CSV table of C-alpha atoms in Angstrom, one decimal:
chain,number,residue,atom,x,y,z
A,1,MET,CA,52.6,-13.7,46.1
A,2,LEU,CA,52.4,-10.4,44.3
A,3,VAL,CA,52.2,-12.3,41.0
A,4,GLN,CA,49.3,-14.4,42.3
A,5,GLU,CA,47.4,-11.3,43.5
A,6,THR,CA,48.0,-9.6,40.2
A,7,ARG,CA,46.6,-12.6,38.4
A,8,SER,CA,43.7,-12.8,40.8
A,9,SER,CA,42.9,-9.2,40.2
A,10,ALA,CA,43.1,-9.6,36.4
A,11,CYS,CA,40.7,-12.6,36.6
A,12,ARG,CA,38.3,-10.6,38.7
A,13,ARG,CA,38.4,-7.7,36.3
A,14,LEU,CA,37.9,-10.0,33.3
A,15,SER,CA,35.0,-11.7,35.1
A,16,ALA,CA,33.4,-8.4,35.8
A,17,ALA,CA,33.8,-7.3,32.2
A,18,LEU,CA,32.3,-10.4,30.9
A,19,PHE,CA,29.4,-10.2,33.4
A,20,ALA,CA,28.8,-6.6,32.3
A,21,ALA,CA,28.8,-7.5,28.7
A,22,VAL,CA,26.4,-10.4,29.2
A,23,SER,CA,24.2,-8.2,31.3
A,24,LEU,CA,24.1,-5.5,28.7
A,25,LEU,CA,23.0,-8.1,26.1
A,26,PHE,CA,20.2,-9.2,28.3
A,27,VAL,CA,19.1,-5.6,29.0
A,28,ARG,CA,19.1,-4.8,25.3
A,29,ALA,CA,17.1,-7.9,24.6
A,30,ALA,CA,14.6,-7.1,27.4
A,31,VAL,CA,13.9,-3.6,26.0
A,32,GLY,CA,13.6,-4.8,22.4
A,33,GLN,CA,17.0,-3.5,21.1
A,34,ALA,CA,16.7,-3.6,17.3
A,35,PRO,CA,19.2,-5.6,15.3
A,36,ALA,CA,22.1,-3.8,13.6
A,37,GLU,CA,20.9,-5.0,10.2
A,38,LEU,CA,17.4,-5.4,9.0
A,39,ASN,CA,15.7,-7.2,6.1
A,40,MET,CA,12.6,-5.3,5.0
A,41,LEU,CA,10.0,-6.7,2.6
A,42,VAL,CA,7.2,-4.8,0.9
A,43,VAL,CA,4.3,-6.6,-0.6
A,44,GLY,CA,0.9,-5.5,-1.7
A,45,ASP,CA,-0.9,-3.2,-4.2
A,46,SER,CA,-0.4,0.2,-5.7
A,47,HIS,CA,-0.9,2.0,-2.3
A,48,ILE,CA,2.2,0.6,-0.7
A,49,ALA,CA,4.0,0.4,-4.1
A,50,GLY,CA,3.6,4.2,-4.3
A,51,GLN,CA,1.8,4.7,-7.6
A,52,GLY,CA,3.0,7.8,-9.5
A,53,LEU,CA,5.9,8.5,-7.2
A,54,LYS,CA,9.6,8.5,-7.9
A,55,PRO,CA,11.5,5.9,-5.9
A,56,GLU,CA,13.0,8.4,-3.5
A,57,HIS,CA,9.5,9.7,-2.6
A,58,LYS,CA,7.8,6.4,-1.9
A,59,SER,CA,6.7,5.8,1.7
A,60,TYR,CA,8.7,2.6,2.1
A,61,THR,CA,11.9,4.4,0.9
A,62,LEU,CA,11.4,7.1,3.5
A,63,VAL,CA,10.8,4.4,6.2
A,64,LYS,CA,13.9,2.6,5.1
A,65,GLU,CA,16.0,5.8,5.4
A,66,TRP,CA,14.5,6.4,8.8
A,67,LEU,CA,15.4,2.9,9.9
A,68,GLU,CA,18.9,3.3,8.6
A,69,ASN,CA,19.7,6.7,10.0
A,70,ASP,CA,17.4,8.0,12.6
A,71,SER,CA,15.4,5.3,14.5
A,72,SER,CA,18.2,3.7,16.5
A,73,GLY,CA,20.5,6.6,17.1
A,74,SER,CA,23.2,5.0,15.1
A,75,PRO,CA,23.5,4.0,11.4
A,76,ARG,CA,22.5,0.5,10.4
A,77,LYS,CA,22.0,-1.4,7.1
A,78,VAL,CA,18.5,-2.1,5.8
A,79,ASN,CA,18.1,-4.6,3.0
A,80,LEU,CA,14.9,-3.7,1.0
A,81,LYS,CA,13.0,-6.1,-1.2
A,82,VAL,CA,9.9,-4.8,-3.0
A,83,LYS,CA,7.3,-7.2,-4.6
A,84,ALA,CA,4.3,-4.8,-4.5
A,85,HIS,CA,2.8,-3.6,-7.7
A,86,GLY,CA,-0.3,-1.8,-9.0
A,87,GLY,CA,-3.5,-3.7,-9.1
A,88,ALA,CA,-2.3,-6.7,-7.0
A,89,ARG,CA,-5.1,-8.7,-5.4
A,90,LEU,CA,-4.8,-10.7,-2.1
A,91,ASN,CA,-5.5,-13.8,-4.1
A,92,LEU,CA,-6.5,-14.3,-7.7
A,93,HIS,CA,-10.2,-14.6,-8.1
A,94,ALA,CA,-11.4,-17.9,-9.6
A,95,ASP,CA,-13.2,-16.4,-12.6
A,96,GLU,CA,-10.3,-14.1,-13.3
A,97,LEU,CA,-7.7,-16.8,-13.1
A,98,ALA,CA,-9.8,-19.0,-15.4
A,99,ALA,CA,-10.0,-16.2,-18.0
A,100,MET,CA,-6.2,-15.5,-17.8
A,101,GLN,CA,-5.4,-19.2,-18.2
A,102,LYS,CA,-7.8,-19.6,-21.1
A,103,ALA,CA,-6.2,-16.6,-22.8
A,104,GLY,CA,-2.8,-18.1,-22.2
A,105,ASP,CA,-1.3,-15.3,-20.0
A,106,ASP,CA,1.5,-16.2,-17.7
A,107,ILE,CA,0.3,-15.1,-14.2
A,108,THR,CA,3.8,-15.5,-12.6
A,109,ILE,CA,5.5,-12.7,-14.5
A,110,TYR,CA,6.3,-9.4,-12.8
A,111,ARG,CA,5.5,-6.7,-15.4
A,112,TYR,CA,5.8,-2.9,-15.3
A,113,PRO,CA,4.9,-2.2,-11.6
A,114,GLU,CA,2.5,0.7,-12.3
A,115,ALA,CA,0.4,-1.4,-14.7
A,116,ASN,CA,-2.8,-2.1,-12.6
A,117,ILE,CA,-3.0,-5.9,-13.1
A,118,SER,CA,-3.9,-8.4,-10.4
A,119,GLN,CA,-1.1,-10.8,-10.9
A,120,PRO,CA,1.2,-11.8,-9.3
A,121,SER,CA,-1.2,-11.7,-6.3
A,122,ILE,CA,0.0,-10.7,-2.9
A,123,ARG,CA,0.1,-14.3,-1.8
A,124,MET,CA,2.3,-15.1,-4.8
A,125,GLN,CA,4.5,-12.1,-3.9
A,126,ILE,CA,5.0,-13.5,-0.4
A,127,ASP,CA,5.9,-17.0,-1.7
A,128,ASP,CA,8.2,-15.5,-4.4
A,129,ALA,CA,10.1,-13.4,-1.8
A,130,ARG,CA,10.5,-16.4,0.5
A,131,ARG,CA,12.4,-18.3,-2.3
A,132,GLU,CA,14.8,-15.4,-2.4
A,133,TYR,CA,15.8,-15.6,1.2
A,134,ALA,CA,18.0,-18.3,2.7
A,135,SER,CA,15.5,-18.7,5.6
A,136,GLY,CA,12.1,-17.3,6.5
A,137,ASP,CA,13.8,-16.2,9.7
A,138,ASP,CA,15.8,-13.7,7.7
A,139,VAL,CA,13.0,-11.2,7.4
A,140,ASP,CA,12.5,-8.7,10.2
A,141,LEU,CA,9.8,-6.4,8.8
A,142,VAL,CA,7.0,-6.8,6.3
A,143,MET,CA,5.0,-3.8,5.1
A,144,MET,CA,1.8,-4.3,3.1
A,145,SER,CA,-1.5,-3.0,1.9
A,146,GLY,CA,-4.2,-5.1,0.3
A,147,CYS,CA,-7.9,-5.7,-0.3
A,148,ILE,CA,-9.1,-2.6,-2.1
A,149,THR,CA,-8.3,-4.1,-5.5
A,150,ASP,CA,-10.4,-7.1,-4.5
A,151,VAL,CA,-13.3,-4.8,-3.5
A,152,LEU,CA,-12.6,-2.5,-6.5
A,153,VAL,CA,-12.7,1.3,-6.2
A,154,GLY,CA,-15.3,1.3,-9.0
A,155,ASN,CA,-17.7,-0.7,-6.8
A,156,ILE,CA,-17.0,1.6,-3.8
A,157,ILE,CA,-18.1,4.8,-5.7
A,158,ASN,CA,-20.7,3.2,-7.9
A,159,PRO,CA,-24.2,4.0,-6.5
A,160,PHE,CA,-25.7,1.2,-8.5
A,161,VAL,CA,-23.7,-1.4,-6.4
A,162,SER,CA,-25.8,-1.9,-3.4
A,163,GLU,CA,-24.4,-1.0,0.1
A,164,LYS,CA,-25.3,-4.5,1.2
A,165,ARG,CA,-23.1,-6.0,-1.6
A,166,LEU,CA,-20.3,-3.5,-0.9
A,167,GLY,CA,-20.4,-4.4,2.8
A,168,ARG,CA,-20.3,-8.1,2.0
A,169,ASP,CA,-17.3,-7.6,-0.3
A,170,ILE,CA,-15.4,-5.6,2.3
A,171,LYS,CA,-16.1,-8.2,5.0
A,172,GLN,CA,-15.0,-11.0,2.6
A,173,TYR,CA,-11.8,-9.4,1.4
A,174,CYS,CA,-10.7,-6.8,4.0
A,175,GLY,CA,-11.7,-9.1,6.8
A,176,GLU,CA,-11.5,-12.8,6.1
A,177,ALA,CA,-9.1,-12.8,3.1
A,178,LEU,CA,-6.8,-10.2,4.7
A,179,GLN,CA,-6.6,-12.4,7.9
A,180,GLY,CA,-5.6,-15.3,5.8
A,181,ILE,CA,-2.8,-13.3,4.1
A,182,LEU,CA,-1.6,-12.0,7.5
A,183,GLU,CA,-1.4,-15.5,8.8
A,184,HIS,CA,0.4,-16.7,5.7
A,185,ILE,CA,3.0,-13.9,6.1
A,186,ALA,CA,3.5,-14.8,9.8
A,187,ALA,CA,4.0,-18.5,9.0
A,188,THR,CA,6.3,-17.8,6.1
A,189,PHE,CA,8.5,-15.2,8.0
A,190,PRO,CA,8.2,-16.3,11.7
A,191,ARG,CA,10.3,-13.5,13.1
A,192,ALA,CA,8.9,-10.6,11.1
A,193,ARG,CA,6.8,-7.7,12.4
A,194,ILE,CA,4.0,-7.0,10.0
A,195,VAL,CA,2.7,-3.5,9.2
A,196,VAL,CA,-0.6,-3.1,7.5
A,197,VAL,CA,-0.8,0.3,5.9
A,198,GLY,CA,-4.4,1.5,5.9
A,199,TYR,CA,-6.4,3.0,3.0
A,200,PHE,CA,-7.8,6.5,2.8
A,201,PRO,CA,-11.1,8.2,1.8
A,202,VAL,CA,-11.6,8.0,-2.0
A,203,ALA,CA,-14.0,11.0,-2.2
A,204,SER,CA,-15.0,14.1,-0.1
A,205,ARG,CA,-17.9,16.5,0.1
A,206,LYS,CA,-15.2,19.2,0.0
A,207,ALA,CA,-13.9,18.2,-3.4
A,208,LYS,CA,-14.1,21.1,-5.9
A,209,LEU,CA,-16.7,20.4,-8.5
A,210,LYS,CA,-14.4,21.4,-11.3
A,211,LYS,CA,-12.0,18.6,-10.4
A,212,ILE,CA,-14.5,15.8,-10.7
A,213,PRO,CA,-15.3,15.7,-14.4
A,214,PRO,CA,-11.8,15.5,-16.0
A,215,TYR,CA,-11.0,12.0,-14.7
A,216,PHE,CA,-14.3,10.5,-15.9
A,217,LEU,CA,-14.1,12.3,-19.3
A,218,ARG,CA,-10.6,11.1,-19.9
A,219,ILE,CA,-11.6,7.5,-19.3
A,220,VAL,CA,-14.2,7.6,-22.1
A,221,SER,CA,-11.9,9.6,-24.4
A,222,TYR,CA,-14.2,12.6,-24.4
A,223,PRO,CA,-12.6,15.3,-26.7
A,224,ARG,CA,-10.7,17.9,-24.6
A,225,SER,CA,-12.0,20.7,-26.9
A,226,LEU,CA,-15.6,19.9,-25.7
A,227,GLN,CA,-14.8,19.4,-22.1
A,228,GLY,CA,-16.0,22.9,-21.3
A,229,ILE,CA,-19.5,21.7,-21.7
A,230,PHE,CA,-19.2,19.8,-18.4
A,231,THR,CA,-16.7,22.0,-16.6
A,232,ASN,CA,-18.1,25.5,-16.9
A,233,VAL,CA,-19.5,27.2,-13.8
A,234,VAL,CA,-23.1,26.4,-14.7
A,235,THR,CA,-23.0,22.9,-16.1
A,236,ARG,CA,-20.6,21.4,-13.6
A,237,GLN,CA,-23.3,21.9,-10.9
A,238,ILE,CA,-24.8,18.6,-12.3
A,239,PHE,CA,-21.9,17.0,-10.5
A,240,ARG,CA,-23.0,18.3,-7.1
A,241,PRO,CA,-25.3,15.3,-6.4
A,242,LEU,CA,-22.6,13.0,-7.7
A,243,ARG,CA,-20.1,14.5,-5.3
A,244,ARG,CA,-22.5,14.0,-2.4
A,245,LYS,CA,-23.1,10.3,-3.4
A,246,LEU,CA,-19.4,9.7,-3.8
A,247,ALA,CA,-18.6,11.2,-0.4
A,248,LYS,CA,-21.3,9.0,1.2
A,249,ARG,CA,-20.0,5.8,-0.4
A,250,SER,CA,-16.4,6.8,0.6
A,251,ALA,CA,-17.4,7.2,4.2
A,252,LEU,CA,-19.1,3.8,4.2
A,253,TRP,CA,-15.9,2.3,2.7
A,254,MET,CA,-13.7,3.8,5.3
A,255,ARG,CA,-16.0,2.8,8.2
A,256,GLU,CA,-16.4,-0.8,7.1
A,257,TYR,CA,-12.8,-1.2,5.9
A,258,GLU,CA,-11.2,-0.1,9.2
A,259,ARG,CA,-13.6,-2.3,11.2
A,260,GLU,CA,-12.9,-5.4,9.1
A,261,ALA,CA,-9.1,-4.8,8.8
A,262,ARG,CA,-8.7,-4.2,12.5
A,263,GLY,CA,-10.8,-7.3,13.2
A,264,ALA,CA,-8.6,-9.3,10.9
A,265,ILE,CA,-5.5,-8.0,12.6
A,266,ASP,CA,-6.9,-8.8,16.1
A,267,ARG,CA,-7.7,-12.3,15.1
A,268,ALA,CA,-4.3,-12.9,13.5
A,269,ASN,CA,-2.5,-11.5,16.6
A,270,ALA,CA,-4.6,-13.7,18.9
A,271,ARG,CA,-2.7,-16.7,17.4
A,272,PHE,CA,0.7,-15.3,18.6
A,273,ASP,CA,2.3,-15.2,22.0
A,274,LYS,CA,2.6,-11.4,21.6
A,275,PRO,CA,1.2,-9.1,18.8
A,276,ARG,CA,3.1,-9.1,15.6
A,277,VAL,CA,0.8,-7.2,13.3
A,278,LEU,CA,0.4,-3.4,13.5
A,279,PHE,CA,-2.2,-1.3,11.8
A,280,VAL,CA,-1.4,2.2,10.5
A,281,PRO,CA,-4.6,4.1,9.9
A,282,SER,CA,-4.6,6.7,7.2
A,283,PRO,CA,-3.2,10.1,8.1
A,284,ILE,CA,-5.2,11.4,5.1
A,285,THR,CA,-8.7,12.5,6.0
A,286,ALA,CA,-11.7,13.3,3.8
A,287,ASP,CA,-10.7,17.0,4.1
A,288,ARG,CA,-7.6,16.4,2.1
A,289,SER,CA,-8.9,13.7,-0.2
A,290,TYR,CA,-9.2,13.9,-4.0
A,291,GLY,CA,-10.1,17.3,-5.4
A,292,THR,CA,-10.0,19.2,-2.1
A,293,LYS,CA,-8.2,22.5,-1.6
A,294,ASP,CA,-5.0,20.9,0.0
A,295,SER,CA,-5.3,17.4,-1.4
A,296,LEU,CA,-2.7,14.9,-0.5
A,297,LEU,CA,-3.6,12.8,-3.5
A,298,TRP,CA,-2.6,12.9,-7.2
A,299,GLU,CA,-5.3,14.4,-9.4
A,300,VAL,CA,-6.3,14.6,-13.0
A,301,GLY,CA,-6.1,18.2,-14.3
A,302,MET,CA,-8.1,20.1,-16.8
A,303,ASP,CA,-5.7,18.9,-19.5
A,304,GLN,CA,-6.9,15.4,-18.6
A,305,ARG,CA,-3.3,14.4,-17.4
A,306,PRO,CA,-2.5,13.1,-14.0
A,307,ASN,CA,-0.2,15.5,-12.1
A,308,ASP,CA,2.1,12.7,-10.8
A,309,GLU,CA,5.8,12.1,-11.3
A,310,THR,CA,5.8,9.1,-13.5
A,311,TYR,CA,3.0,9.8,-16.1
A,312,GLU,CA,5.3,9.8,-19.2
A,313,GLU,CA,7.0,6.6,-18.1
A,314,ARG,CA,3.6,5.0,-17.4
A,315,LEU,CA,2.4,5.8,-20.9
A,316,VAL,CA,5.2,3.6,-22.3
A,317,GLY,CA,5.0,0.9,-19.6
A,318,CYS,CA,1.2,0.5,-19.8
A,319,ALA,CA,1.2,0.3,-23.6
A,320,ARG,CA,3.9,-2.4,-23.4
A,321,VAL,CA,2.0,-4.5,-20.8
A,322,PHE,CA,-1.4,-4.3,-22.4
A,323,SER,CA,0.1,-5.2,-25.8
A,324,GLU,CA,1.5,-8.4,-24.3
A,325,LEU,CA,-1.6,-9.4,-22.2
A,326,LYS,CA,-4.4,-11.2,-23.9
A,327,PHE,CA,-6.8,-10.9,-21.0
A,328,GLN,CA,-7.8,-7.2,-20.4
A,329,HIS,CA,-8.7,-6.6,-16.8
A,330,TYR,CA,-10.9,-3.6,-17.5
A,331,GLY,CA,-12.0,-4.5,-21.0
A,332,ARG,CA,-11.6,-1.8,-23.6
A,333,PHE,CA,-10.7,0.8,-20.9
A,334,SER,CA,-7.8,-1.2,-19.6
A,335,LEU,CA,-5.0,0.9,-21.2
A,336,ARG,CA,-6.6,4.2,-20.3
A,337,MET,CA,-7.3,3.1,-16.7
A,338,CYS,CA,-3.6,2.1,-16.5
A,339,GLU,CA,-2.5,5.5,-17.8
A,340,LEU,CA,-4.6,7.3,-15.2
A,341,SER,CA,-3.9,4.8,-12.4
A,342,SER,CA,-2.0,7.3,-10.3
A,343,ALA,CA,-5.1,9.4,-9.7
A,344,ALA,CA,-6.3,9.3,-6.1
A,345,HIS,CA,-3.1,7.8,-4.8
A,346,PRO,CA,-0.9,9.7,-2.2
A,347,ASN,CA,1.2,12.4,-3.8
A,348,VAL,CA,4.7,13.4,-2.5
A,349,GLU,CA,3.3,15.1,0.6
A,350,GLY,CA,0.8,12.3,1.2
A,351,SER,CA,3.5,9.7,0.9
A,352,ARG,CA,5.5,11.6,3.5
A,353,ALA,CA,2.5,11.7,5.8
A,354,PHE,CA,2.1,7.9,5.5
A,355,ALA,CA,5.8,7.4,6.1
A,356,GLU,CA,5.7,9.4,9.3
A,357,ALA,CA,2.6,7.5,10.5
A,358,ILE,CA,4.4,4.2,9.9
A,359,GLU,CA,7.6,5.4,11.7
A,360,ASP,CA,5.5,6.5,14.7
A,361,LYS,CA,4.1,2.9,15.0
A,362,LEU,CA,7.6,1.5,14.7
A,363,LYS,CA,9.3,3.7,17.2
A,364,SER,CA,8.7,1.3,20.1
A,365,ILE,CA,10.3,-1.5,18.2
A,366,TYR,CA,13.2,0.0,16.2
């Protein structure tokens, strides 16, 4: 009799333990308990790729470390795959693709990642990454930025490009085309949360006048010894109207970009049972944009050199890439634009600000 009671008690304790374990699993699922291991994919252009930054300072590295060590309260493994690179477009434009094919360039090759070339496109990056996973369900988190390389920074700041055309391009690429890419990511990786990392102002009324000329003078190889003609206290005043126009165009870009990007995200999320795409607006404002007192962006100094962490490496990488490519994306300025391509990208402090903004969005999930 005693043996039967003991067995009965043991069964009850075992049943209770099993019930508690199963209940805990259901509770964790209900509150969105994050998995013990995460697969994280980064696709996009130079913004998310971290132009000019050492690997340990890139925003996606900082987010990875946060996911591994801080977000869940206990350590977990995060498997990171990065396909993003400088210059990547959402999709290759038809005229550009035709020119590259005619020249005989291989559009599938991943070259030096800070060389600002449009291929492989972001769509191609997504498809390439999928082939490297056993299943699309393996990916938990996709971080991306994209569309400014389709619109082109040059068109954003160029006052000779009409505001109507600029608005049309932003709508086409940062609205319609971005939505298509988001839906492609969602279909390719059905379980993944998608984080769209927003762009930042490209110019400001608070930019110091002496910081505007060096970048443009370097592009056209203006002799450094003669740079003082444009950078002394008197003559640099000619850049005051230019600064005002650049700031106005930048404000237009930010207003239209955020409107179109948020619309693309809303339309993509409307296709899902629950939202899967998150938007992270820029923590960098115009007050800390290029050339301002406390800028969070890399700049070109009076020596006509960018003040980033990878400039020397980029000189070698850019030279190699543009000696191999037959089609030159920026014509005779291609190599120089590549060498200066860190300018107006988040610096170490700016990258950290973006990482913290991304982490804040992910706190409710991970």
